[in-house]
Amino acid sequence: EGLILAEVRILQESSRSRGRARQHAGRVRYPEISLESRDSNTAMARLHEYQGKGILAANGFKIPRGRTASTADEAVAAAKELRGEVVIKIQAWTTGRAGIGGVAFAKKADEVRAHAARMLAMKVGQFPIEAVLVEEKIDIDREFFLSFSIDDAARAPIIIFAAGGGTGIEERAASTRRIPCDVNRGPLDSAVDEAVAGCGLSHAYAKQLTEAIRKLFAAARGVEARSLEVNPLVLTKSGEFVAADCRITIDDYAVGRHPELGIEIAREFDHPPTALERIAYAVEQNDHRGTFYFAQLATTTPKGSKGLVGFHGAGVGTRFEYSRGDPFRWQH
């Protein structure tokens, strides 16, 4: 009950590679950084900001002091520990959080409480906001953009760098640098040096920035990320490079090798996974002759409505229709 439309596709592909992917090799251990997970499970192969920052910290990046909160009281307690002005950010798989009221600064406890309560009542798409990140406000001198991704055309990793971060980076493509990477050795030295040289930094700062670019590659490779973006990477007025924000997506075929990430379902959803979708995805945890795709397209069943379940395999389609109290009617 509750299913009015679903589709199951039998994919004629070997799942042996997925079975091998689930043999856990080289698990990464993260240090304690007061960014503990607030989610019992993570759906999709995208991680929240605080999870990505944990990965960055484990690879030598400096991150702002802070922690997550799932209630307004927890947010106030976090702000009191940090002292001074803080920033509160919704933890959601979306860009443009500031534009939807998902980022706010606060100096007083009542301001923190009000912002946290409002944010925790929000929904982004069909996903409710379950946590906010409360961090110290950073005194920023300069901003930079760093992004690791897989270049499908080159069949190799690539790092995109720009001497200016923040919103609108996509419209400033002319000012970005593409740094080719060797899958084993990392970003090419000459390309890194050329990119950093154009920033007008002192020798000490240029060295730190060069190290940050290399750390980005190491962080992405360590968890087999398909993309890892630090925007902005900021140079603070005290002379430190700090990862102020982070977005990361793990290769869904590598999720089985990284149980420490807590990814329950490595699939893109536009809604929280339903009970049926969790059951269906669990089938793929074992190495069967093939695998299948299940999607629950509606989560409510109006009284007296009919439903449709379609099965597709090797180009042959089978479906059956049903309504409450009536037998299934099969069609080929």
Coordinates of C-alpha atoms in Angstrom, one line a residue, residues 19-288:
G19 CA 31.0 -7.2 -6.0
R20 CA 34.7 -6.6 -6.1
A21 CA 34.1 -2.9 -5.3
R22 CA 32.5 -4.0 -2.0
Q23 CA 35.7 -5.7 -0.9
H24 CA 36.9 -3.1 1.7
A25 CA 40.4 -2.1 0.9
G26 CA 42.4 0.7 2.5
R27 CA 39.7 2.3 4.8
V28 CA 40.4 5.9 5.7
R29 CA 40.2 6.9 9.4
Y30 CA 39.3 10.5 10.1
P31 CA 40.5 12.5 13.1
E32 CA 38.0 13.9 15.7
I33 CA 37.2 17.4 14.4
S34 CA 33.9 18.1 16.2
L35 CA 31.9 17.7 13.0
E36 CA 30.2 14.5 14.0
S37 CA 27.5 13.1 11.8
R38 CA 23.9 13.9 12.6
D39 CA 22.4 11.6 10.0
S40 CA 21.8 7.9 10.7
N41 CA 22.3 7.3 7.0
T42 CA 23.2 9.1 3.9
A43 CA 21.3 8.7 0.7
M44 CA 23.0 9.4 -2.6
A45 CA 26.7 9.5 -3.2
R46 CA 26.9 13.2 -2.3
L47 CA 28.1 14.2 1.1
H48 CA 27.1 17.2 3.2
E49 CA 29.5 20.1 3.7
Y50 CA 30.5 19.0 7.2
Q51 CA 31.3 15.5 6.0
G52 CA 33.4 16.9 3.1
K53 CA 35.3 19.2 5.5
G54 CA 36.1 16.1 7.7
I55 CA 37.7 14.5 4.7
L56 CA 39.6 17.7 3.9
A57 CA 40.8 18.0 7.5
A58 CA 42.0 14.4 7.4
N59 CA 44.2 15.4 4.4
G60 CA 45.8 18.5 6.0
F61 CA 43.4 21.3 5.2
K62 CA 42.5 23.9 7.8
I63 CA 38.8 24.2 8.3
P64 CA 36.8 26.6 10.4
R65 CA 36.0 25.6 14.0
G66 CA 32.5 24.4 14.3
R67 CA 30.0 21.6 14.7
T68 CA 26.6 20.4 13.5
A69 CA 23.3 20.8 15.3
S70 CA 20.0 19.2 14.8
T71 CA 18.0 21.4 17.2
A72 CA 18.0 25.2 18.0
D73 CA 19.3 24.4 21.5
E74 CA 22.3 22.5 20.1
A75 CA 23.0 25.4 17.7
V76 CA 23.1 27.9 20.6
A77 CA 25.4 25.6 22.6
A78 CA 27.7 25.3 19.6
A79 CA 27.8 29.1 19.2
K80 CA 28.6 29.6 22.9
E81 CA 31.6 27.2 22.6
L82 CA 32.9 29.1 19.6
R83 CA 32.4 32.6 21.1
G84 CA 32.1 35.6 18.9
E85 CA 30.2 35.9 15.6
V86 CA 29.2 32.7 13.9
V87 CA 27.7 31.6 10.6
I88 CA 24.8 29.1 10.5
K89 CA 24.4 27.0 7.3
I90 CA 21.8 24.4 6.3
Q91 CA 23.2 21.1 5.4
A92 CA 21.6 20.3 2.1
W93 CA 22.6 18.9 -1.3
T94 CA 22.1 22.1 -3.2
T95 CA 23.9 25.2 -4.3
G96 CA 22.9 28.8 -3.7
R97 CA 22.0 28.2 -0.1
A98 CA 22.3 31.9 0.8
G99 CA 19.7 32.8 -1.8
I100 CA 17.1 30.6 -0.1
G101 CA 17.8 31.8 3.4
G102 CA 20.1 28.9 4.2
V103 CA 23.1 30.9 5.4
A104 CA 23.0 33.5 8.2
F105 CA 25.4 35.3 10.5
A106 CA 24.7 35.8 14.2
K107 CA 26.3 37.4 17.2
K108 CA 23.8 36.8 20.0
A109 CA 22.3 33.6 21.3
D110 CA 18.7 34.6 20.5
E111 CA 19.8 35.3 16.9
V112 CA 21.4 31.9 16.6
R113 CA 18.3 30.2 18.0
A114 CA 16.0 32.1 15.7
H115 CA 18.0 31.3 12.6
A116 CA 18.6 27.6 13.5
A117 CA 14.9 27.1 14.3
R118 CA 13.9 28.6 11.0
M119 CA 16.4 26.6 9.0
L120 CA 15.5 23.3 10.6
A121 CA 11.9 23.8 9.6
M122 CA 12.9 24.3 5.9
K123 CA 12.7 21.8 3.1
V124 CA 14.9 21.9 0.0
G125 CA 12.9 20.2 -2.7
Q126 CA 11.4 17.2 -0.9
F127 CA 14.3 16.9 1.5
P128 CA 13.8 18.2 5.1
I129 CA 16.7 20.0 6.7
E130 CA 17.9 17.7 9.4
A131 CA 21.1 19.6 10.5
V132 CA 22.8 23.0 10.4
L133 CA 26.5 23.7 10.6
V134 CA 27.5 26.4 13.2
E135 CA 31.0 27.7 12.5
E136 CA 33.2 30.6 13.5
K137 CA 33.1 33.6 11.2
I138 CA 36.4 33.9 9.2
D139 CA 38.2 37.2 8.6
I140 CA 38.8 36.9 4.8
D141 CA 41.6 38.6 2.9
R142 CA 41.3 36.8 -0.4
E143 CA 39.3 34.0 -2.0
F144 CA 40.2 31.2 -4.4
F145 CA 38.4 28.4 -6.2
L146 CA 39.5 24.8 -6.3
S147 CA 37.7 21.9 -7.9
F148 CA 38.7 18.3 -8.6
S149 CA 36.7 16.4 -11.2
I150 CA 37.0 13.7 -13.8
D151 CA 37.5 14.9 -17.4
D152 CA 35.7 12.3 -19.4
A153 CA 37.2 13.5 -22.7
A154 CA 40.7 13.2 -21.4
R155 CA 39.9 10.1 -19.3
A156 CA 41.9 11.6 -16.4
P157 CA 41.4 13.8 -13.4
I158 CA 41.6 17.5 -13.6
I159 CA 41.8 20.4 -11.2
I160 CA 40.1 23.7 -11.9
F161 CA 41.7 26.7 -10.2
A162 CA 40.8 30.4 -10.1
A163 CA 42.2 33.3 -8.2
G164 CA 38.8 34.3 -7.0
G165 CA 36.1 32.2 -5.4
G166 CA 32.5 32.7 -4.3
T167 CA 29.3 32.7 -6.4
G168 CA 29.3 33.2 -10.1
I169 CA 32.5 31.3 -10.7
E170 CA 30.9 29.6 -13.7
E171 CA 30.5 33.0 -15.5
R172 CA 34.2 33.7 -15.0
A173 CA 35.5 30.8 -17.0
A174 CA 38.1 33.0 -18.7
S175 CA 40.0 33.5 -15.4
T176 CA 40.2 29.8 -14.5
R177 CA 43.1 27.5 -15.0
R178 CA 42.9 23.8 -15.9
I179 CA 45.5 21.8 -14.1
P180 CA 46.0 18.3 -15.7
C181 CA 46.6 15.4 -13.2
D182 CA 48.2 12.0 -13.4
V183 CA 46.0 9.5 -11.8
N184 CA 48.9 8.1 -9.7
R185 CA 51.2 11.1 -9.2
G186 CA 48.7 13.9 -9.0
P187 CA 48.6 17.4 -10.5
L188 CA 51.5 18.2 -12.9
D189 CA 54.1 20.4 -11.3
S190 CA 54.5 22.8 -14.2
A191 CA 50.8 23.5 -14.4
V192 CA 50.5 24.1 -10.7
D193 CA 53.4 26.4 -10.6
E194 CA 52.1 28.4 -13.6
A195 CA 48.6 28.7 -12.0
V196 CA 49.9 29.9 -8.6
A197 CA 52.5 32.3 -10.1
G198 CA 49.7 34.4 -11.6
C199 CA 48.1 35.1 -8.2
G200 CA 50.7 37.7 -7.1
L201 CA 51.3 36.0 -3.7
S202 CA 54.4 36.1 -1.6
H203 CA 56.7 33.1 -1.7
A204 CA 55.3 31.8 1.6
Y205 CA 51.7 32.1 0.6
A206 CA 52.4 30.6 -2.9
K207 CA 53.9 27.6 -1.2
Q208 CA 50.8 27.1 1.0
L209 CA 48.5 27.4 -2.0
T210 CA 50.6 24.9 -4.0
E211 CA 50.3 22.5 -1.1
A212 CA 46.5 23.0 -1.0
I213 CA 46.2 22.1 -4.6
R214 CA 48.0 18.8 -4.0
K215 CA 46.1 18.1 -0.9
L216 CA 42.8 18.5 -2.8
F217 CA 43.9 15.7 -5.2
A218 CA 45.0 13.5 -2.3
A219 CA 41.6 14.0 -0.6
A220 CA 39.6 13.2 -3.7
R221 CA 41.7 10.2 -4.6
G222 CA 41.6 8.8 -1.0
V223 CA 37.8 8.5 -1.0
E224 CA 37.5 7.9 -4.8
A225 CA 35.5 11.1 -5.3
R226 CA 34.1 12.0 -8.7
S227 CA 34.1 15.6 -7.8
L228 CA 35.4 17.7 -4.9
E229 CA 35.0 21.5 -4.8
V230 CA 36.3 23.9 -2.3
N231 CA 34.6 27.3 -2.9
P232 CA 35.9 29.4 -1.5
L233 CA 39.4 28.5 -0.3
V234 CA 40.1 31.6 1.7
L235 CA 43.3 33.3 2.7
T236 CA 42.6 34.8 6.1
K237 CA 43.9 38.0 7.5
S238 CA 46.0 36.0 9.9
G239 CA 47.8 34.4 6.9
E240 CA 46.2 30.9 6.8
F241 CA 44.4 29.1 3.9
V242 CA 41.1 27.7 5.1
A243 CA 38.5 25.6 3.3
A244 CA 35.4 27.7 4.0
D245 CA 32.9 25.6 2.0
C246 CA 33.0 22.2 0.4
R247 CA 31.0 20.0 -2.0
I248 CA 31.9 16.4 -2.7
T249 CA 30.4 13.5 -4.7
I250 CA 31.7 10.0 -4.4
D251 CA 31.9 7.6 -7.4
D252 CA 28.9 5.4 -6.8
Y253 CA 30.8 2.3 -7.9
A254 CA 33.4 3.0 -5.2
V255 CA 30.9 3.4 -2.3
G256 CA 31.3 -0.2 -1.2
R257 CA 35.0 0.3 -0.5
H258 CA 34.2 3.2 1.9
P259 CA 31.8 2.1 4.6
E260 CA 33.3 4.8 6.8
L261 CA 31.4 7.4 4.7
G262 CA 28.1 6.1 5.9
I263 CA 26.5 6.2 2.4
E264 CA 23.4 3.9 2.5
I265 CA 22.2 4.3 -1.0
A266 CA 24.5 5.5 -3.8
R267 CA 21.8 6.7 -6.1
E268 CA 20.4 10.1 -7.0
F269 CA 17.0 10.7 -5.6
D270 CA 14.8 13.8 -5.7
H271 CA 13.2 12.7 -2.4
P272 CA 14.2 10.8 0.7
P273 CA 14.4 7.1 -0.1
T274 CA 11.2 5.2 0.6
A275 CA 11.0 1.9 2.4
L276 CA 10.5 0.1 -0.9
E277 CA 13.5 1.8 -2.5
R278 CA 15.7 0.8 0.5
I279 CA 14.5 -2.8 0.1
A280 CA 15.2 -2.8 -3.6
Y281 CA 18.6 -1.2 -3.3
A282 CA 19.6 -3.8 -0.7
V283 CA 19.3 -6.5 -3.4
E284 CA 22.4 -4.9 -5.1
Q285 CA 24.5 -5.5 -2.0
N286 CA 25.2 -9.1 -3.2
D287 CA 26.8 -10.3 -6.4
H288 CA 23.9 -11.6 -8.4

